[in-house]
Amino acid sequence: MVERWQYPWIGLALLTFALGIVGQIYYEMGIISLYPVFTGLGILIIAARPEKFGYVMAGLGALSLVTAVLLDGWSPLTRGILFLVGVGTVIGGIRSQQGAEA
Protein backbone atom coordinates (compact mmCIF):
# COMPACT_ATOMS: atom_id res chain seq x y z
CA MET A 1 0.00 0.00 0.00
CA VAL A 2 1.22 3.48 -0.82
CA GLU A 3 1.76 5.71 2.20
CA ARG A 4 1.31 9.46 2.30
CA TRP A 5 5.04 10.31 2.39
CA GLN A 6 5.55 8.43 -0.89
CA TYR A 7 3.25 10.68 -2.97
CA PRO A 8 5.80 13.47 -3.60
CA TRP A 9 8.44 10.92 -4.61
CA ILE A 10 6.06 9.20 -7.02
CA GLY A 11 4.99 12.57 -8.46
CA LEU A 12 8.63 13.58 -8.96
CA ALA A 13 9.35 10.27 -10.70
CA LEU A 14 6.38 10.77 -13.03
CA LEU A 15 7.58 14.29 -13.82
CA THR A 16 11.05 13.04 -14.75
CA PHE A 17 9.53 10.31 -16.95
CA ALA A 18 7.43 12.97 -18.67
CA LEU A 19 10.52 15.15 -19.25
CA GLY A 20 12.29 12.20 -20.84
CA ILE A 21 9.34 11.49 -23.12
CA VAL A 22 8.99 15.14 -24.15
CA GLY A 23 12.71 15.40 -24.79
CA GLN A 24 12.63 12.33 -26.99
CA ILE A 25 9.46 13.09 -28.95
CA TYR A 26 9.62 16.85 -29.45
CA TYR A 27 13.30 17.62 -29.40
CA GLU A 28 14.82 14.28 -30.51
CA MET A 29 17.51 14.57 -27.89
CA GLY A 30 18.54 10.93 -28.16
CA ILE A 31 20.69 9.50 -25.38
CA ILE A 32 20.20 12.44 -23.02
CA SER A 33 16.50 11.55 -22.87
CA LEU A 34 17.53 8.42 -20.96
CA TYR A 35 18.92 10.53 -18.12
CA PRO A 36 15.47 11.50 -16.71
CA VAL A 37 14.24 7.93 -17.20
CA PHE A 38 17.06 6.54 -15.04
CA THR A 39 16.53 9.35 -12.53
CA GLY A 40 12.81 8.50 -12.35
CA LEU A 41 13.60 4.85 -11.75
CA GLY A 42 15.97 5.83 -8.96
CA ILE A 43 13.31 8.00 -7.35
CA LEU A 44 10.82 5.13 -7.51
CA ILE A 45 13.39 2.90 -5.80
CA ILE A 46 13.70 5.51 -3.03
CA ALA A 47 9.91 5.59 -2.66
CA ALA A 48 9.75 1.79 -2.41
CA ARG A 49 12.89 1.23 -0.30
CA PRO A 50 13.94 4.39 1.55
CA GLU A 51 16.89 2.62 3.16
CA LYS A 52 18.53 2.48 -0.30
CA PHE A 53 18.66 6.30 -0.56
CA GLY A 54 22.46 6.49 -0.39
CA TYR A 55 22.97 3.81 -3.03
CA VAL A 56 20.51 5.46 -5.41
CA MET A 57 22.07 8.90 -4.95
CA ALA A 58 25.55 7.52 -5.58
CA GLY A 59 24.26 5.80 -8.71
CA LEU A 60 22.62 8.98 -9.99
CA GLY A 61 25.86 10.85 -9.34
CA ALA A 62 27.78 8.26 -11.34
CA LEU A 63 25.22 8.65 -14.13
CA SER A 64 25.82 12.43 -14.10
CA LEU A 65 29.57 11.89 -14.34
CA VAL A 66 29.23 9.47 -17.26
CA THR A 67 26.81 11.83 -19.01
CA ALA A 68 29.23 14.74 -18.57
CA VAL A 69 32.01 12.70 -20.18
CA LEU A 70 29.88 11.43 -23.10
CA LEU A 71 28.39 14.78 -24.17
CA ASP A 72 31.04 15.98 -26.61
CA GLY A 73 28.92 18.54 -28.45
CA TRP A 74 27.60 20.32 -25.36
CA SER A 75 29.00 23.47 -23.83
CA PRO A 76 31.74 23.27 -21.22
CA LEU A 77 29.38 24.97 -18.73
CA THR A 78 26.78 22.22 -19.11
CA ARG A 79 29.39 19.50 -18.81
CA GLY A 80 30.98 21.23 -15.82
CA ILE A 81 27.66 21.50 -14.00
CA LEU A 82 26.90 17.83 -14.67
CA PHE A 83 30.36 16.95 -13.38
CA LEU A 84 29.98 18.99 -10.18
CA VAL A 85 26.49 17.61 -9.55
CA GLY A 86 27.81 14.11 -10.13
CA VAL A 87 30.72 14.46 -7.73
CA GLY A 88 28.54 16.06 -5.06
CA THR A 89 25.84 13.43 -5.41
CA VAL A 90 28.28 10.52 -5.25
CA ILE A 91 29.91 11.95 -2.11
CA GLY A 92 26.53 12.77 -0.56
CA GLY A 93 25.17 9.32 -1.37
CA ILE A 94 28.17 7.58 0.20
CA ARG A 95 27.99 9.74 3.33
CA SER A 96 24.23 9.23 3.59
CA GLN A 97 24.56 5.47 3.35
CA GLN A 98 27.40 5.40 5.87
CA GLY A 99 25.30 7.45 8.27
CA ALA A 100 22.31 5.14 7.81
CA GLU A 101 24.41 2.04 8.49
CA ALA A 102 26.08 3.49 11.59
PDB file of N, CA and C in Angstrom:
ATOM      1  N   MET A   1       0.830  -1.176   0.000  1.00  0.00           N
ATOM      2  CA  MET A   1       0.000   0.000   0.000  1.00  0.00           C
ATOM      3  C   MET A   1       0.883   1.252   0.000  1.00  0.00           C
ATOM      4  N   VAL A   2       0.469   2.233  -0.729  1.00  0.00           N
ATOM      5  CA  VAL A   2       1.225   3.484  -0.824  1.00  0.00           C
ATOM      6  C   VAL A   2       0.894   4.358   0.379  1.00  0.00           C
ATOM      7  N   GLU A   3       1.955   4.837   1.040  1.00  0.00           N
ATOM      8  CA  GLU A   3       1.765   5.708   2.195  1.00  0.00           C
ATOM      9  C   GLU A   3       1.850   7.167   1.758  1.00  0.00           C
ATOM     10  N   ARG A   4       1.407   8.029   2.630  1.00  0.00           N
ATOM     11  CA  ARG A   4       1.310   9.458   2.304  1.00  0.00           C
ATOM     12  C   ARG A   4       2.656  10.085   1.958  1.00  0.00           C
ATOM     13  N   TRP A   5       3.742   9.711   2.634  1.00  0.00           N
ATOM     14  CA  TRP A   5       5.043  10.310   2.386  1.00  0.00           C
ATOM     15  C   TRP A   5       5.590   9.927   1.018  1.00  0.00           C
ATOM     16  N   GLN A   6       5.055   8.884   0.398  1.00  0.00           N
ATOM     17  CA  GLN A   6       5.555   8.428  -0.894  1.00  0.00           C
ATOM     18  C   GLN A   6       4.990   9.234  -2.071  1.00  0.00           C
ATOM     19  N   TYR A   7       3.885   9.943  -1.870  1.00  0.00           N
ATOM     20  CA  TYR A   7       3.254  10.680  -2.971  1.00  0.00           C
ATOM     21  C   TYR A   7       4.177  11.689  -3.647  1.00  0.00           C
ATOM     22  N   PRO A   8       4.908  12.526  -2.911  1.00  0.00           N
ATOM     23  CA  PRO A   8       5.803  13.473  -3.602  1.00  0.00           C
ATOM     24  C   PRO A   8       6.892  12.769  -4.416  1.00  0.00           C
ATOM     25  N   TRP A   9       7.412  11.666  -3.894  1.00  0.00           N
ATOM     26  CA  TRP A   9       8.443  10.923  -4.611  1.00  0.00           C
ATOM     27  C   TRP A   9       7.880  10.324  -5.903  1.00  0.00           C
ATOM     28  N   ILE A  10       6.692   9.782  -5.838  1.00  0.00           N
ATOM     29  CA  ILE A  10       6.060   9.201  -7.020  1.00  0.00           C
ATOM     30  C   ILE A  10       5.752  10.303  -8.036  1.00  0.00           C
ATOM     31  N   GLY A  11       5.256  11.441  -7.565  1.00  0.00           N
ATOM     32  CA  GLY A  11       4.992  12.565  -8.464  1.00  0.00           C
ATOM     33  C   GLY A  11       6.255  13.061  -9.136  1.00  0.00           C
ATOM     34  N   LEU A  12       7.351  13.145  -8.394  1.00  0.00           N
ATOM     35  CA  LEU A  12       8.627  13.576  -8.960  1.00  0.00           C
ATOM     36  C   LEU A  12       9.126  12.580 -10.005  1.00  0.00           C
ATOM     37  N   ALA A  13       8.950  11.291  -9.728  1.00  0.00           N
ATOM     38  CA  ALA A  13       9.347  10.273 -10.698  1.00  0.00           C
ATOM     39  C   ALA A  13       8.528  10.394 -11.982  1.00  0.00           C
ATOM     40  N   LEU A  14       7.226  10.607 -11.850  1.00  0.00           N
ATOM     41  CA  LEU A  14       6.381  10.767 -13.029  1.00  0.00           C
ATOM     42  C   LEU A  14       6.778  12.004 -13.833  1.00  0.00           C
ATOM     43  N   LEU A  15       7.137  13.078 -13.138  1.00  0.00           N
ATOM     44  CA  LEU A  15       7.583  14.286 -13.816  1.00  0.00           C
ATOM     45  C   LEU A  15       8.864  14.037 -14.608  1.00  0.00           C
ATOM     46  N   THR A  16       9.814  13.311 -14.034  1.00  0.00           N
ATOM     47  CA  THR A  16      11.050  13.036 -14.754  1.00  0.00           C
ATOM     48  C   THR A  16      10.804  12.117 -15.943  1.00  0.00           C
ATOM     49  N   PHE A  17       9.888  11.149 -15.799  1.00  0.00           N
ATOM     50  CA  PHE A  17       9.534  10.314 -16.948  1.00  0.00           C
ATOM     51  C   PHE A  17       8.926  11.169 -18.054  1.00  0.00           C
ATOM     52  N   ALA A  18       8.058  12.102 -17.680  1.00  0.00           N
ATOM     53  CA  ALA A  18       7.425  12.974 -18.671  1.00  0.00           C
ATOM     54  C   ALA A  18       8.465  13.840 -19.379  1.00  0.00           C
ATOM     55  N   LEU A  19       9.449  14.351 -18.634  1.00  0.00           N
ATOM     56  CA  LEU A  19      10.516  15.145 -19.254  1.00  0.00           C
ATOM     57  C   LEU A  19      11.315  14.316 -20.258  1.00  0.00           C
ATOM     58  N   GLY A  20      11.573  13.072 -19.919  1.00  0.00           N
ATOM     59  CA  GLY A  20      12.286  12.198 -20.839  1.00  0.00           C
ATOM     60  C   GLY A  20      11.497  11.936 -22.108  1.00  0.00           C
ATOM     61  N   ILE A  21      10.193  11.737 -21.964  1.00  0.00           N
ATOM     62  CA  ILE A  21       9.336  11.494 -23.124  1.00  0.00           C
ATOM     63  C   ILE A  21       9.251  12.739 -23.999  1.00  0.00           C
ATOM     64  N   VAL A  22       9.066  13.900 -23.385  1.00  0.00           N
ATOM     65  CA  VAL A  22       8.989  15.144 -24.147  1.00  0.00           C
ATOM     66  C   VAL A  22      10.311  15.419 -24.858  1.00  0.00           C
ATOM     67  N   GLY A  23      11.407  15.189 -24.167  1.00  0.00           N
ATOM     68  CA  GLY A  23      12.712  15.400 -24.790  1.00  0.00           C
ATOM     69  C   GLY A  23      12.935  14.493 -25.983  1.00  0.00           C
ATOM     70  N   GLN A  24      12.452  13.273 -25.891  1.00  0.00           N
ATOM     71  CA  GLN A  24      12.629  12.328 -26.994  1.00  0.00           C
ATOM     72  C   GLN A  24      11.707  12.639 -28.165  1.00  0.00           C
ATOM     73  N   ILE A  25      10.451  12.900 -27.890  1.00  0.00           N
ATOM     74  CA  ILE A  25       9.458  13.092 -28.950  1.00  0.00           C
ATOM     75  C   ILE A  25       9.618  14.447 -29.639  1.00  0.00           C
ATOM     76  N   TYR A  26       9.644  15.513 -28.865  1.00  0.00           N
ATOM     77  CA  TYR A  26       9.623  16.851 -29.454  1.00  0.00           C
ATOM     78  C   TYR A  26      10.987  17.375 -29.866  1.00  0.00           C
ATOM     79  N   TYR A  27      11.993  17.032 -29.127  1.00  0.00           N
ATOM     80  CA  TYR A  27      13.297  17.618 -29.398  1.00  0.00           C
ATOM     81  C   TYR A  27      14.308  16.618 -29.933  1.00  0.00           C
ATOM     82  N   GLU A  28      13.950  15.347 -30.004  1.00  0.00           N
ATOM     83  CA  GLU A  28      14.819  14.283 -30.506  1.00  0.00           C
ATOM     84  C   GLU A  28      16.211  14.370 -29.905  1.00  0.00           C
ATOM     85  N   MET A  29      16.257  14.382 -28.583  1.00  0.00           N
ATOM     86  CA  MET A  29      17.514  14.574 -27.887  1.00  0.00           C
ATOM     87  C   MET A  29      18.335  13.292 -27.766  1.00  0.00           C
ATOM     88  N   GLY A  30      17.781  12.175 -28.137  1.00  0.00           N
ATOM     89  CA  GLY A  30      18.542  10.927 -28.156  1.00  0.00           C
ATOM     90  C   GLY A  30      18.916  10.424 -26.781  1.00  0.00           C
ATOM     91  N   ILE A  31      20.205  10.175 -26.583  1.00  0.00           N
ATOM     92  CA  ILE A  31      20.688   9.500 -25.383  1.00  0.00           C
ATOM     93  C   ILE A  31      20.427  10.307 -24.120  1.00  0.00           C
ATOM     94  N   ILE A  32      20.418  11.627 -24.213  1.00  0.00           N
ATOM     95  CA  ILE A  32      20.203  12.442 -23.023  1.00  0.00           C
ATOM     96  C   ILE A  32      18.785  12.263 -22.493  1.00  0.00           C
ATOM     97  N   SER A  33      17.864  11.804 -23.330  1.00  0.00           N
ATOM     98  CA  SER A  33      16.500  11.549 -22.866  1.00  0.00           C
ATOM     99  C   SER A  33      16.447  10.368 -21.904  1.00  0.00           C
ATOM    100  N   LEU A  34      17.482   9.542 -21.902  1.00  0.00           N
ATOM    101  CA  LEU A  34      17.530   8.421 -20.960  1.00  0.00           C
ATOM    102  C   LEU A  34      17.878   8.880 -19.547  1.00  0.00           C
ATOM    103  N   TYR A  35      18.521  10.023 -19.435  1.00  0.00           N
ATOM    104  CA  TYR A  35      18.916  10.535 -18.116  1.00  0.00           C
ATOM    105  C   TYR A  35      17.718  10.711 -17.185  1.00  0.00           C
ATOM    106  N   PRO A  36      16.623  11.395 -17.612  1.00  0.00           N
ATOM    107  CA  PRO A  36      15.474  11.503 -16.711  1.00  0.00           C
ATOM    108  C   PRO A  36      14.772  10.168 -16.465  1.00  0.00           C
ATOM    109  N   VAL A  37      14.857   9.247 -17.410  1.00  0.00           N
ATOM    110  CA  VAL A  37      14.239   7.933 -17.197  1.00  0.00           C
ATOM    111  C   VAL A  37      14.964   7.197 -16.073  1.00  0.00           C
ATOM    112  N   PHE A  38      16.297   7.193 -16.113  1.00  0.00           N
ATOM    113  CA  PHE A  38      17.058   6.542 -15.041  1.00  0.00           C
ATOM    114  C   PHE A  38      16.866   7.270 -13.706  1.00  0.00           C
ATOM    115  N   THR A  39      16.780   8.584 -13.755  1.00  0.00           N
ATOM    116  CA  THR A  39      16.525   9.352 -12.534  1.00  0.00           C
ATOM    117  C   THR A  39      15.164   9.003 -11.958  1.00  0.00           C
ATOM    118  N   GLY A  40      14.147   8.895 -12.804  1.00  0.00           N
ATOM    119  CA  GLY A  40      12.809   8.504 -12.351  1.00  0.00           C
ATOM    120  C   GLY A  40      12.795   7.123 -11.730  1.00  0.00           C
ATOM    121  N   LEU A  41      13.516   6.192 -12.337  1.00  0.00           N
ATOM    122  CA  LEU A  41      13.598   4.850 -11.754  1.00  0.00           C
ATOM    123  C   LEU A  41      14.263   4.886 -10.373  1.00  0.00           C
ATOM    124  N   GLY A  42      15.315   5.694 -10.255  1.00  0.00           N
ATOM    125  CA  GLY A  42      15.972   5.830  -8.956  1.00  0.00           C
ATOM    126  C   GLY A  42      15.043   6.417  -7.904  1.00  0.00           C
ATOM    127  N   ILE A  43      14.252   7.395  -8.295  1.00  0.00           N
ATOM    128  CA  ILE A  43      13.308   8.002  -7.353  1.00  0.00           C
ATOM    129  C   ILE A  43      12.239   6.999  -6.936  1.00  0.00           C
ATOM    130  N   LEU A  44      11.787   6.171  -7.867  1.00  0.00           N
ATOM    131  CA  LEU A  44      10.816   5.130  -7.509  1.00  0.00           C
ATOM    132  C   LEU A  44      11.432   4.107  -6.559  1.00  0.00           C
ATOM    133  N   ILE A  45      12.717   3.815  -6.732  1.00  0.00           N
ATOM    134  CA  ILE A  45      13.393   2.905  -5.796  1.00  0.00           C
ATOM    135  C   ILE A  45      13.427   3.523  -4.407  1.00  0.00           C
ATOM    136  N   ILE A  46      13.697   4.829  -4.331  1.00  0.00           N
ATOM    137  CA  ILE A  46      13.703   5.506  -3.028  1.00  0.00           C
ATOM    138  C   ILE A  46      12.320   5.451  -2.391  1.00  0.00           C
ATOM    139  N   ALA A  47      11.268   5.634  -3.197  1.00  0.00           N
ATOM    140  CA  ALA A  47       9.910   5.590  -2.659  1.00  0.00           C
ATOM    141  C   ALA A  47       9.567   4.196  -2.139  1.00  0.00           C
ATOM    142  N   ALA A  48      10.059   3.164  -2.822  1.00  0.00           N
ATOM    143  CA  ALA A  48       9.751   1.793  -2.410  1.00  0.00           C
ATOM    144  C   ALA A  48      10.643   1.321  -1.270  1.00  0.00           C
ATOM    145  N   ARG A  49      11.919   1.686  -1.308  1.00  0.00           N
ATOM    146  CA  ARG A  49      12.887   1.231  -0.303  1.00  0.00           C
ATOM    147  C   ARG A  49      13.724   2.408   0.169  1.00  0.00           C
ATOM    148  N   PRO A  50      13.218   3.191   1.124  1.00  0.00           N
ATOM    149  CA  PRO A  50      13.944   4.395   1.548  1.00  0.00           C
ATOM    150  C   PRO A  50      15.328   4.120   2.133  1.00  0.00           C
ATOM    151  N   GLU A  51      15.570   2.920   2.592  1.00  0.00           N
ATOM    152  CA  GLU A  51      16.892   2.616   3.156  1.00  0.00           C
ATOM    153  C   GLU A  51      17.969   2.544   2.071  1.00  0.00           C
ATOM    154  N   LYS A  52      17.578   2.515   0.823  1.00  0.00           N
ATOM    155  CA  LYS A  52      18.529   2.480  -0.297  1.00  0.00           C
ATOM    156  C   LYS A  52      18.844   3.879  -0.842  1.00  0.00           C
ATOM    157  N   PHE A  53      18.476   4.921  -0.110  1.00  0.00           N
ATOM    158  CA  PHE A  53      18.659   6.302  -0.559  1.00  0.00           C
ATOM    159  C   PHE A  53      20.101   6.588  -0.957  1.00  0.00           C
ATOM    160  N   GLY A  54      21.042   6.210  -0.123  1.00  0.00           N
ATOM    161  CA  GLY A  54      22.456   6.490  -0.392  1.00  0.00           C
ATOM    162  C   GLY A  54      22.949   5.805  -1.647  1.00  0.00           C
ATOM    163  N   TYR A  55      22.559   4.543  -1.839  1.00  0.00           N
ATOM    164  CA  TYR A  55      22.971   3.814  -3.035  1.00  0.00           C
ATOM    165  C   TYR A  55      22.411   4.452  -4.302  1.00  0.00           C
ATOM    166  N   VAL A  56      21.144   4.841  -4.237  1.00  0.00           N
ATOM    167  CA  VAL A  56      20.507   5.460  -5.406  1.00  0.00           C
ATOM    168  C   VAL A  56      21.163   6.798  -5.727  1.00  0.00           C
ATOM    169  N   MET A  57      21.432   7.611  -4.709  1.00  0.00           N
ATOM    170  CA  MET A  57      22.069   8.905  -4.946  1.00  0.00           C
ATOM    171  C   MET A  57      23.472   8.728  -5.534  1.00  0.00           C
ATOM    172  N   ALA A  58      24.223   7.768  -5.021  1.00  0.00           N
ATOM    173  CA  ALA A  58      25.553   7.524  -5.580  1.00  0.00           C
ATOM    174  C   ALA A  58      25.447   7.062  -7.033  1.00  0.00           C
ATOM    175  N   GLY A  59      24.468   6.243  -7.338  1.00  0.00           N
ATOM    176  CA  GLY A  59      24.262   5.798  -8.715  1.00  0.00           C
ATOM    177  C   GLY A  59      23.872   6.932  -9.642  1.00  0.00           C
ATOM    178  N   LEU A  60      23.000   7.826  -9.165  1.00  0.00           N
ATOM    179  CA  LEU A  60      22.624   8.981  -9.986  1.00  0.00           C
ATOM    180  C   LEU A  60      23.803   9.928 -10.194  1.00  0.00           C
ATOM    181  N   GLY A  61      24.650  10.033  -9.182  1.00  0.00           N
ATOM    182  CA  GLY A  61      25.859  10.847  -9.338  1.00  0.00           C
ATOM    183  C   GLY A  61      26.801  10.244 -10.368  1.00  0.00           C
ATOM    184  N   ALA A  62      26.940   8.925 -10.339  1.00  0.00           N
ATOM    185  CA  ALA A  62      27.783   8.258 -11.342  1.00  0.00           C
ATOM    186  C   ALA A  62      27.194   8.452 -12.736  1.00  0.00           C
ATOM    187  N   LEU A  63      25.879   8.406 -12.847  1.00  0.00           N
ATOM    188  CA  LEU A  63      25.221   8.653 -14.131  1.00  0.00           C
ATOM    189  C   LEU A  63      25.507  10.075 -14.626  1.00  0.00           C
ATOM    190  N   SER A  64      25.500  11.044 -13.725  1.00  0.00           N
ATOM    191  CA  SER A  64      25.823  12.425 -14.101  1.00  0.00           C
ATOM    192  C   SER A  64      27.262  12.536 -14.590  1.00  0.00           C
ATOM    193  N   LEU A  65      28.165  11.852 -13.918  1.00  0.00           N
ATOM    194  CA  LEU A  65      29.569  11.891 -14.337  1.00  0.00           C
ATOM    195  C   LEU A  65      29.752  11.270 -15.719  1.00  0.00           C
ATOM    196  N   VAL A  66      29.118  10.133 -15.954  1.00  0.00           N
ATOM    197  CA  VAL A  66      29.226   9.474 -17.261  1.00  0.00           C
ATOM    198  C   VAL A  66      28.603  10.348 -18.344  1.00  0.00           C
ATOM    199  N   THR A  67      27.461  10.957 -18.038  1.00  0.00           N
ATOM    200  CA  THR A  67      26.807  11.831 -19.007  1.00  0.00           C
ATOM    201  C   THR A  67      27.689  13.030 -19.328  1.00  0.00           C
ATOM    202  N   ALA A  68      28.346  13.592 -18.334  1.00  0.00           N
ATOM    203  CA  ALA A  68      29.229  14.736 -18.567  1.00  0.00           C
ATOM    204  C   ALA A  68      30.395  14.353 -19.473  1.00  0.00           C
ATOM    205  N   VAL A  69      30.886  13.145 -19.347  1.00  0.00           N
ATOM    206  CA  VAL A  69      32.007  12.704 -20.177  1.00  0.00           C
ATOM    207  C   VAL A  69      31.547  12.413 -21.605  1.00  0.00           C
ATOM    208  N   LEU A  70      30.349  11.853 -21.768  1.00  0.00           N
ATOM    209  CA  LEU A  70      29.882  11.432 -23.095  1.00  0.00           C
ATOM    210  C   LEU A  70      29.343  12.556 -23.965  1.00  0.00           C
ATOM    211  N   LEU A  71      28.984  13.694 -23.390  1.00  0.00           N
ATOM    212  CA  LEU A  71      28.390  14.780 -24.172  1.00  0.00           C
ATOM    213  C   LEU A  71      29.478  15.644 -24.799  1.00  0.00           C
ATOM    214  N   ASP A  72      29.954  15.248 -25.956  1.00  0.00           N
ATOM    215  CA  ASP A  72      31.043  15.985 -26.607  1.00  0.00           C
ATOM    216  C   ASP A  72      30.582  17.305 -27.202  1.00  0.00           C
ATOM    217  N   GLY A  73      29.372  17.347 -27.755  1.00  0.00           N
ATOM    218  CA  GLY A  73      28.922  18.541 -28.447  1.00  0.00           C
ATOM    219  C   GLY A  73      28.305  19.596 -27.543  1.00  0.00           C
ATOM    220  N   TRP A  74      28.236  19.365 -26.268  1.00  0.00           N
ATOM    221  CA  TRP A  74      27.599  20.315 -25.360  1.00  0.00           C
ATOM    222  C   TRP A  74      28.622  21.307 -24.837  1.00  0.00           C
ATOM    223  N   SER A  75      28.115  22.402 -24.307  1.00  0.00           N
ATOM    224  CA  SER A  75      29.004  23.467 -23.834  1.00  0.00           C
ATOM    225  C   SER A  75      29.788  23.016 -22.607  1.00  0.00           C
ATOM    226  N   PRO A  76      30.949  23.605 -22.407  1.00  0.00           N
ATOM    227  CA  PRO A  76      31.742  23.271 -21.218  1.00  0.00           C
ATOM    228  C   PRO A  76      30.995  23.602 -19.912  1.00  0.00           C
ATOM    229  N   LEU A  77      30.147  24.623 -19.931  1.00  0.00           N
ATOM    230  CA  LEU A  77      29.378  24.969 -18.731  1.00  0.00           C
ATOM    231  C   LEU A  77      28.417  23.842 -18.366  1.00  0.00           C
ATOM    232  N   THR A  78      27.708  23.314 -19.355  1.00  0.00           N
ATOM    233  CA  THR A  78      26.779  22.218 -19.107  1.00  0.00           C
ATOM    234  C   THR A  78      27.513  20.994 -18.598  1.00  0.00           C
ATOM    235  N   ARG A  79      28.618  20.671 -19.241  1.00  0.00           N
ATOM    236  CA  ARG A  79      29.395  19.503 -18.814  1.00  0.00           C
ATOM    237  C   ARG A  79      29.992  19.721 -17.425  1.00  0.00           C
ATOM    238  N   GLY A  80      30.425  20.937 -17.144  1.00  0.00           N
ATOM    239  CA  GLY A  80      30.976  21.230 -15.819  1.00  0.00           C
ATOM    240  C   GLY A  80      29.935  21.119 -14.719  1.00  0.00           C
ATOM    241  N   ILE A  81      28.735  21.607 -14.991  1.00  0.00           N
ATOM    242  CA  ILE A  81      27.659  21.500 -14.001  1.00  0.00           C
ATOM    243  C   ILE A  81      27.297  20.043 -13.757  1.00  0.00           C
ATOM    244  N   LEU A  82      27.174  19.261 -14.838  1.00  0.00           N
ATOM    245  CA  LEU A  82      26.896  17.830 -14.670  1.00  0.00           C
ATOM    246  C   LEU A  82      27.998  17.148 -13.870  1.00  0.00           C
ATOM    247  N   PHE A  83      29.244  17.531 -14.116  1.00  0.00           N
ATOM    248  CA  PHE A  83      30.364  16.950 -13.382  1.00  0.00           C
ATOM    249  C   PHE A  83      30.296  17.295 -11.898  1.00  0.00           C
ATOM    250  N   LEU A  84      30.066  18.570 -11.592  1.00  0.00           N
ATOM    251  CA  LEU A  84      29.983  18.986 -10.180  1.00  0.00           C
ATOM    252  C   LEU A  84      28.804  18.335  -9.464  1.00  0.00           C
ATOM    253  N   VAL A  85      27.658  18.275 -10.147  1.00  0.00           N
ATOM    254  CA  VAL A  85      26.491  17.613  -9.554  1.00  0.00           C
ATOM    255  C   VAL A  85      26.797  16.139  -9.319  1.00  0.00           C
ATOM    256  N   GLY A  86      27.467  15.517 -10.269  1.00  0.00           N
ATOM    257  CA  GLY A  86      27.812  14.108 -10.130  1.00  0.00           C
ATOM    258  C   GLY A  86      28.731  13.848  -8.952  1.00  0.00           C
ATOM    259  N   VAL A  87      29.779  14.643  -8.841  1.00  0.00           N
ATOM    260  CA  VAL A  87      30.725  14.460  -7.726  1.00  0.00           C
ATOM    261  C   VAL A  87      30.018  14.694  -6.389  1.00  0.00           C
ATOM    262  N   GLY A  88      29.253  15.776  -6.305  1.00  0.00           N
ATOM    263  CA  GLY A  88      28.538  16.062  -5.056  1.00  0.00           C
ATOM    264  C   GLY A  88      27.530  14.993  -4.691  1.00  0.00           C
ATOM    265  N   THR A  89      26.845  14.449  -5.680  1.00  0.00           N
ATOM    266  CA  THR A  89      25.841  13.428  -5.408  1.00  0.00           C
ATOM    267  C   THR A  89      26.485  12.110  -5.010  1.00  0.00           C
ATOM    268  N   VAL A  90      27.584  11.752  -5.642  1.00  0.00           N
ATOM    269  CA  VAL A  90      28.283  10.523  -5.245  1.00  0.00           C
ATOM    270  C   VAL A  90      28.775  10.645  -3.804  1.00  0.00           C
ATOM    271  N   ILE A  91      29.411  11.758  -3.484  1.00  0.00           N
ATOM    272  CA  ILE A  91      29.909  11.955  -2.112  1.00  0.00           C
ATOM    273  C   ILE A  91      28.751  11.980  -1.115  1.00  0.00           C
ATOM    274  N   GLY A  92      27.694  12.719  -1.449  1.00  0.00           N
ATOM    275  CA  GLY A  92      26.533  12.770  -0.560  1.00  0.00           C
ATOM    276  C   GLY A  92      25.858  11.416  -0.389  1.00  0.00           C
ATOM    277  N   GLY A  93      25.772  10.641  -1.458  1.00  0.00           N
ATOM    278  CA  GLY A  93      25.169   9.315  -1.370  1.00  0.00           C
ATOM    279  C   GLY A  93      25.979   8.379  -0.492  1.00  0.00           C
ATOM    280  N   ILE A  94      27.307   8.427  -0.629  1.00  0.00           N
ATOM    281  CA  ILE A  94      28.168   7.582   0.197  1.00  0.00           C
ATOM    282  C   ILE A  94      28.054   7.988   1.660  1.00  0.00           C
ATOM    283  N   ARG A  95      28.091   9.277   1.927  1.00  0.00           N
ATOM    284  CA  ARG A  95      27.992   9.740   3.329  1.00  0.00           C
ATOM    285  C   ARG A  95      26.616   9.405   3.913  1.00  0.00           C
ATOM    286  N   SER A  96      25.579   9.547   3.119  1.00  0.00           N
ATOM    287  CA  SER A  96      24.233   9.230   3.585  1.00  0.00           C
ATOM    288  C   SER A  96      24.107   7.754   3.937  1.00  0.00           C
ATOM    289  N   GLN A  97      24.657   6.899   3.089  1.00  0.00           N
ATOM    290  CA  GLN A  97      24.558   5.468   3.354  1.00  0.00           C
ATOM    291  C   GLN A  97      25.402   5.078   4.552  1.00  0.00           C
ATOM    292  N   GLN A  98      26.568   5.686   4.699  1.00  0.00           N
ATOM    293  CA  GLN A  98      27.401   5.397   5.868  1.00  0.00           C
ATOM    294  C   GLN A  98      26.711   5.831   7.150  1.00  0.00           C
ATOM    295  N   GLY A  99      26.034   6.984   7.102  1.00  0.00           N
ATOM    296  CA  GLY A  99      25.303   7.449   8.273  1.00  0.00           C
ATOM    297  C   GLY A  99      24.100   6.562   8.612  1.00  0.00           C
ATOM    298  N   ALA A 100      23.463   6.016   7.584  1.00  0.00           N
ATOM    299  CA  ALA A 100      22.313   5.139   7.809  1.00  0.00           C
ATOM    300  C   ALA A 100      22.726   3.804   8.380  1.00  0.00           C
ATOM    301  N   GLU A 101      23.925   3.335   8.010  1.00  0.00           N
ATOM    302  CA  GLU A 101      24.408   2.036   8.495  1.00  0.00           C
ATOM    303  C   GLU A 101      25.045   2.127   9.869  1.00  0.00           C
ATOM    304  N   ALA A 102      25.396   3.341  10.285  1.00  0.00           N
ATOM    305  CA  ALA A 102      26.081   3.487  11.585  1.00  0.00           C
ATOM    306  C   ALA A 102      25.107   3.415  12.742  1.00  0.00           C
TER     307      ALA A 102
END
